[in-house]
Coordinates of C-alpha atoms in Angstrom, one line a residue:
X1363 CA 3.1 -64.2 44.1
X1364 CA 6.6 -64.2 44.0
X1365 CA 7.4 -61.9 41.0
X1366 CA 8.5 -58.5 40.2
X1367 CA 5.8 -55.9 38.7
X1368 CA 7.0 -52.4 36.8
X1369 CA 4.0 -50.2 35.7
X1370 CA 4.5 -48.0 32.8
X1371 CA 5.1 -44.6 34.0
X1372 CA 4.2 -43.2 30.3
X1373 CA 0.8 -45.2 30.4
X1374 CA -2.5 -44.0 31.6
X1375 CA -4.6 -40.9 30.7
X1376 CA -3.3 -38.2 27.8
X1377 CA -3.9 -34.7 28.9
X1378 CA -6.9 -34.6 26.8
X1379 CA -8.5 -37.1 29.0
X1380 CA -7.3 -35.6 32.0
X1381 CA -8.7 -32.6 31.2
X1382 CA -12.3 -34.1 30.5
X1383 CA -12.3 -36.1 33.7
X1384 CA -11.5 -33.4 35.7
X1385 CA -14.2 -30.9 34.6
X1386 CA -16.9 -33.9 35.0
X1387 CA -15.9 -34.5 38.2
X1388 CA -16.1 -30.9 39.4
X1389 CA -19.7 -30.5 38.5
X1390 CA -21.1 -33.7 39.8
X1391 CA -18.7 -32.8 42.8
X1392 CA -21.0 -29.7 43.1
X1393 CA -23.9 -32.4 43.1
X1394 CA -25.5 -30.8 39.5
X1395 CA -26.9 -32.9 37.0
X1396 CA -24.5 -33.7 34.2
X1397 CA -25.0 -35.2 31.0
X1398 CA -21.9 -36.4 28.6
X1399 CA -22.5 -36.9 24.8
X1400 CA -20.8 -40.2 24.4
X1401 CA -18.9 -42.1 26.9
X1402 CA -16.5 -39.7 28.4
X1403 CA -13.5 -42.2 27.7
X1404 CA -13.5 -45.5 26.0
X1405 CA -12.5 -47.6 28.8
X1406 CA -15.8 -48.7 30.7
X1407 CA -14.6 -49.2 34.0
X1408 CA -13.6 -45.6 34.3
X1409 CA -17.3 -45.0 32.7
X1410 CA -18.8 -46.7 35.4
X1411 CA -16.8 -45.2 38.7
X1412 CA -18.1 -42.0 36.7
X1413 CA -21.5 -43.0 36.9
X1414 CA -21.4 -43.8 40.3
X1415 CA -20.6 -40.2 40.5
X1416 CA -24.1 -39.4 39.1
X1417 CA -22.9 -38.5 35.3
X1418 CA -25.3 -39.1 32.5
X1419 CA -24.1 -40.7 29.5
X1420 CA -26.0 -39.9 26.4
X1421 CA -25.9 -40.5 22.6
X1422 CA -26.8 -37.5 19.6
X1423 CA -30.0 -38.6 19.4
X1424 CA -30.8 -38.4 23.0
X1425 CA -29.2 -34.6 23.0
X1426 CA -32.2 -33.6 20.7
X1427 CA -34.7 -34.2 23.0
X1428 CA -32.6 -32.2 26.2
X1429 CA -33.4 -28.5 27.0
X1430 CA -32.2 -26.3 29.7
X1431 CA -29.3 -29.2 31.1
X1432 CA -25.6 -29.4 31.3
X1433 CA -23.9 -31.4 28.8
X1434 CA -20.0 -32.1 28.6
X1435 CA -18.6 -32.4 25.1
X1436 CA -15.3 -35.2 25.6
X1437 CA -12.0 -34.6 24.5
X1438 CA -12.7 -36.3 21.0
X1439 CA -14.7 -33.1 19.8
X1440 CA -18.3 -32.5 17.7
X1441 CA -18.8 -31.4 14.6
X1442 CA -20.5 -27.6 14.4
X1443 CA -24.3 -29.1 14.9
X1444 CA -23.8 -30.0 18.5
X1445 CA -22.9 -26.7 19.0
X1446 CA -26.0 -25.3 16.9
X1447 CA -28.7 -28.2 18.3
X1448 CA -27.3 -27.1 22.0
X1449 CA -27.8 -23.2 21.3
X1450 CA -31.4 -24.2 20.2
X1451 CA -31.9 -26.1 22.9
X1452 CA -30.8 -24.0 25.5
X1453 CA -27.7 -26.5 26.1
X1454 CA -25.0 -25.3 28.6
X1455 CA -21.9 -26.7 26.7
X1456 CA -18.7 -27.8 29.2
X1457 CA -16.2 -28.1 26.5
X1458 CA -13.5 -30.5 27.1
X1459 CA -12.3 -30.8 23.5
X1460 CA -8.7 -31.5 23.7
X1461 CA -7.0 -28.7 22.5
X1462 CA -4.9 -30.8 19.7
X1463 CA -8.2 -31.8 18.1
X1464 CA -9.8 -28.0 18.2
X1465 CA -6.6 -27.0 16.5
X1466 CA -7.1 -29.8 13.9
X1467 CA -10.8 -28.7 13.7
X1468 CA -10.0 -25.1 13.1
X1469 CA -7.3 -25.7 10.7
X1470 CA -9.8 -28.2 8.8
X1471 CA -12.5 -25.6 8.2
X1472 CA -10.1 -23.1 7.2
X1473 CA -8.6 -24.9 4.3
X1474 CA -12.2 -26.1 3.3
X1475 CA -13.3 -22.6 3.4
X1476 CA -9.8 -21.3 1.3
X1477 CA -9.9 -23.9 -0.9
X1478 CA -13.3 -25.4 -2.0
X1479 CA -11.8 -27.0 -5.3
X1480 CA -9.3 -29.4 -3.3
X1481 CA -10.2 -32.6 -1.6
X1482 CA -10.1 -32.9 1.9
X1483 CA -8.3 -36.3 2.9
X1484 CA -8.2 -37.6 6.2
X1485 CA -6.5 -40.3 7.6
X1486 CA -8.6 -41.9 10.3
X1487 CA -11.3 -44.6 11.3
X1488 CA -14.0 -44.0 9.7
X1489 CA -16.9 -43.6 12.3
X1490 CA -15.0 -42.2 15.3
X1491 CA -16.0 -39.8 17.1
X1492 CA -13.0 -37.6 16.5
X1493 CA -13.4 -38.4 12.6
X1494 CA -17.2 -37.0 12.7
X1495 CA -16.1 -34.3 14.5
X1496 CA -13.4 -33.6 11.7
X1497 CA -15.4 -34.0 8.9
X1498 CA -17.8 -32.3 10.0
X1499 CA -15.7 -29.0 9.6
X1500 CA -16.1 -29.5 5.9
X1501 CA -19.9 -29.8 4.9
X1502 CA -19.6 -33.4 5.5
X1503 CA -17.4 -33.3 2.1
X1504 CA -14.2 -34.7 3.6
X1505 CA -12.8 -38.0 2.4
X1506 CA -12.1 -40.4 5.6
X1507 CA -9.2 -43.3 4.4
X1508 CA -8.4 -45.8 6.6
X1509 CA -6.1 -47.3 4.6
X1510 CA -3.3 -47.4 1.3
X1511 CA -5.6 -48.9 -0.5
X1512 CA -8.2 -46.4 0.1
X1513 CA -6.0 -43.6 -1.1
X1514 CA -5.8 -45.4 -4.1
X1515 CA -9.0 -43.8 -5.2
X1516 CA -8.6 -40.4 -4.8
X1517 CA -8.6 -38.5 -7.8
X1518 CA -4.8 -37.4 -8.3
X1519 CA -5.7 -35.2 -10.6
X1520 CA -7.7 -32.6 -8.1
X1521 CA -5.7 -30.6 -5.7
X1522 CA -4.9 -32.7 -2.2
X1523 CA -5.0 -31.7 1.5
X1524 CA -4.1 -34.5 3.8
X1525 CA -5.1 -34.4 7.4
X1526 CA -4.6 -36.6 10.1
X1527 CA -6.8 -38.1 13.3
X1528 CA -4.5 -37.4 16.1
X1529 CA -4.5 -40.7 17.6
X1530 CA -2.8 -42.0 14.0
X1531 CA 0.4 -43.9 13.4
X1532 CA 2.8 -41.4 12.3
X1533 CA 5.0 -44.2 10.2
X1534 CA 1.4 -45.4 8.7
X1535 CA 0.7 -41.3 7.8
X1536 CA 4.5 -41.1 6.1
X1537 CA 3.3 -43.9 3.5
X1538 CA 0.2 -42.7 3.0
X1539 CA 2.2 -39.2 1.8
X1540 CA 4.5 -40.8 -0.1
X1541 CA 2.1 -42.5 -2.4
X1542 CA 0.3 -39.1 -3.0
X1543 CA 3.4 -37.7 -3.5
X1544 CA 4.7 -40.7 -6.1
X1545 CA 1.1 -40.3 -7.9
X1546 CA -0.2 -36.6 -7.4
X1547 CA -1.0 -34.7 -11.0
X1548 CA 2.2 -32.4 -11.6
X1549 CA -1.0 -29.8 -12.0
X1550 CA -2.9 -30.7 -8.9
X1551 CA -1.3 -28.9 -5.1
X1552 CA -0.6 -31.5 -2.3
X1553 CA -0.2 -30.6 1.0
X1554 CA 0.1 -32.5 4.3
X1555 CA -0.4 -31.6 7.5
X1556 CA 1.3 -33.3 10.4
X1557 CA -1.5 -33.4 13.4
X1558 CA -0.7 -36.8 14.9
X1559 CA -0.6 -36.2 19.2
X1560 CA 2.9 -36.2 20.1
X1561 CA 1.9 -37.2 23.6
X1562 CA 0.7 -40.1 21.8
X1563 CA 3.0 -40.9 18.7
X1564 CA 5.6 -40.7 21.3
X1565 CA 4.4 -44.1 23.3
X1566 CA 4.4 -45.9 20.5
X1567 CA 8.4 -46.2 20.7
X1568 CA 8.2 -45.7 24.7
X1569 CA 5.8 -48.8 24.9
X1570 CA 8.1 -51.0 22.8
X1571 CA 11.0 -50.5 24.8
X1572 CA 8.8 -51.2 27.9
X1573 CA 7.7 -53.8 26.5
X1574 CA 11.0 -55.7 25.8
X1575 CA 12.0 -55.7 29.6
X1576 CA 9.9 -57.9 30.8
X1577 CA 8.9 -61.9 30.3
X1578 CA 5.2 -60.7 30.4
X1579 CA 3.0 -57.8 29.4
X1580 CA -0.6 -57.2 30.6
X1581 CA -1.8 -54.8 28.3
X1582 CA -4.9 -53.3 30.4
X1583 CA -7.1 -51.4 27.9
X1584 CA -11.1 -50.8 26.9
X1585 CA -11.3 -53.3 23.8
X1586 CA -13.5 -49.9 22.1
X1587 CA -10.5 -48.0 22.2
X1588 CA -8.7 -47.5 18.8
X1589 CA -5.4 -45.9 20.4
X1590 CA -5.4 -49.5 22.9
X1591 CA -5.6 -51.7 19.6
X1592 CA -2.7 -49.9 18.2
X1593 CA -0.5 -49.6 21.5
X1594 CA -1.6 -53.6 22.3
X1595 CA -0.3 -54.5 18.4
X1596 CA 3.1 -52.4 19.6
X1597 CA 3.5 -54.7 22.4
X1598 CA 2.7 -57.9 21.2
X1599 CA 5.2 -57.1 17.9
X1600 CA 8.5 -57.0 20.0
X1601 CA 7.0 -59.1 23.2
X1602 CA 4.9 -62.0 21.9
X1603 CA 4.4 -63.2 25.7
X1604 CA 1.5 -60.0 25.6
X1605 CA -1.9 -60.0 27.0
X1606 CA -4.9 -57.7 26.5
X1607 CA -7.1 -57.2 29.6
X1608 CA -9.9 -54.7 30.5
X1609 CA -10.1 -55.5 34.2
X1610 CA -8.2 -57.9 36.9
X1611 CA -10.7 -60.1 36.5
X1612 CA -10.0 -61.3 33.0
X1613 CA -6.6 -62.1 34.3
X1614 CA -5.3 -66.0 34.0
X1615 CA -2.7 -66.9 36.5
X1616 CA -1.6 -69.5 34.5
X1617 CA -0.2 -67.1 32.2
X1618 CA 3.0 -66.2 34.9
X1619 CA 3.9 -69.6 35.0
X1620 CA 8.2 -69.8 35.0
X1621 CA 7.8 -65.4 34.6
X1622 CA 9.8 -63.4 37.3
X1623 CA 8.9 -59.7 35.5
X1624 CA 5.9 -58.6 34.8
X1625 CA 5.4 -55.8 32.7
X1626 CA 1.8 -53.4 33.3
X1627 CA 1.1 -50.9 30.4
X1628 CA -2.1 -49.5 28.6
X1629 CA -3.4 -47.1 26.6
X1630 CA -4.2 -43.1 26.6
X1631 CA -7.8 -44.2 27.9
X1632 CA -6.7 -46.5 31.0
X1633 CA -6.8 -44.9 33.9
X1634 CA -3.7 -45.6 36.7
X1635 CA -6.1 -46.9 39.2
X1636 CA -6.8 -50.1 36.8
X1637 CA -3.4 -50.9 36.2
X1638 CA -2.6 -51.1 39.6
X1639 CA -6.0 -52.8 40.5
X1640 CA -4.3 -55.5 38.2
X1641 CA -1.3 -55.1 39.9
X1642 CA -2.8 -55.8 43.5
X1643 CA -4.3 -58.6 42.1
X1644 CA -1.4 -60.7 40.6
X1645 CA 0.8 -59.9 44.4
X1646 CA -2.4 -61.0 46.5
X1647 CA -2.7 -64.3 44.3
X1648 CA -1.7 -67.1 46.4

């Protein structure tokens, strides 16, 4: 095809990721057995060339019933029973928590240890891994919002400490303080805690103006990944001409119809070798 393609040099893996990918691959390299406790990244083509590789993916409940194996722990960190169930269990733990998120962890569990009369607020999807992880640095006592209108019912009378998933939109995070702020008992302590991932707050604004230099965006992302919807929503918001794939398969060539640039971006979870898979696959189109 007759048209000029631009990856996005700031897309692909975070260093978290990276990280994770790399110590997986070093072990089954070595040919052992290795198990991971969830999938190691939420894009499933990368799951599968890891599976290839011989590594295990496995959920919490399967974990219980291991002894005496190798398991990796992903960059989106566990909560303190992994840790516990694995020591029982004789688990070797291959920790690839990414080091933003054991920060956030530690700094979680200190303020719920310092300040037990406070509420614990953080702002996240409820259900993600990272989120479990979080919360469960606080006796499970946390208070996951998603949303403005869930932190409408706090109680703004009770002492606040607002935490963030790192993965978060930082703009999203500012309103969410300002409301406490506007409504937060003269008697009550707030305090907020900026842990949003520069590495990825940081595309958001990158990914726009990416986005605005070209007729078309292929947006090549897992659909699980919550960092992708958020990136994808970027694109689409100053480049309507935006599509979502997972693979170069889902591609429609009807799409480049009267485009001469094509622009190829994803998220923190896409790996490089997709996006130029998609990229092969638009210049070998007749």
């Amino acid at each position: 095809m007759d048209v000029q393609i631009e990856i996005d040099g700031g897309s692909g893996f975070c260093f978290g990721v990276t990280t994770a990918i790399k110590k997986a691959e070093e072990e089954l390299a070595a040919g052992k057995t290795l198990y991971c406790l969830g999938d190691i990244v939420h894009n499933s083509m990368e799951v599968n060339r890891l599976h290839k590789q011989g590594l295990i993916t496995i959920n919490h409940e399967q974990l219980k019933e291991l002894h005496n194996v190798k398991v990796l722990l992903r960059a989106h960190g566990e909560p303190p029973e992994t840790y516990e169930l694995a020591k029982r269990n004789n688990i070797e733990i291959i920790d690839a928590t990414c080091p933003v998120v054991l920060a956030l962890q530690r700094r979680i569990k200190k303020t719920s240890d310092e300040s037990p009369e406070g509420q614990i607020v953080i702002f996240g999807k409820n259900g993600h891994a990272e989120v479990l992880g979080l919360v469960g640095q606080t006796h499970a006592e946390a208070i996951v919002v998603e949303s403005l209108e869930d932190v409408k019912e706090l109680d703004f009378n009770r002492s606040i400490y607002l935490y963030s998933q790192t993965t978060k939109s930082l703009d999203e995070f500012h309103h969410i303080i300002d409301y406490i702020q506007k409504h937060i008992s003269p008697k009550a302590t707030f305090k907020s805690f900026d842990t949003i991932c520069r590495q990825v707050a940081n595309r958001m604004p990158n990914i726009a103006e990416f986005a605005t230099k070209h007729d078309l965006i292929l947006f090549v992302s897992g659909r699980k990944s919550s960092n992708g919807k958020v990136l994808f929503k970027e694109c689409e918001h100053v480049n309507p001409n935006s599509y979502q794939i997972e693979s170069a398969n889902e591609i429609d060539f009807n799409w480049f119809k009267d485009v001469k640039t094509i622009g190829i971006c994803g998220a923190t979870s896409t790996p490089k070798w997709l996006m130029e898979e998609c990229r092969d696959a638009i210049l070998s189109h007749e």
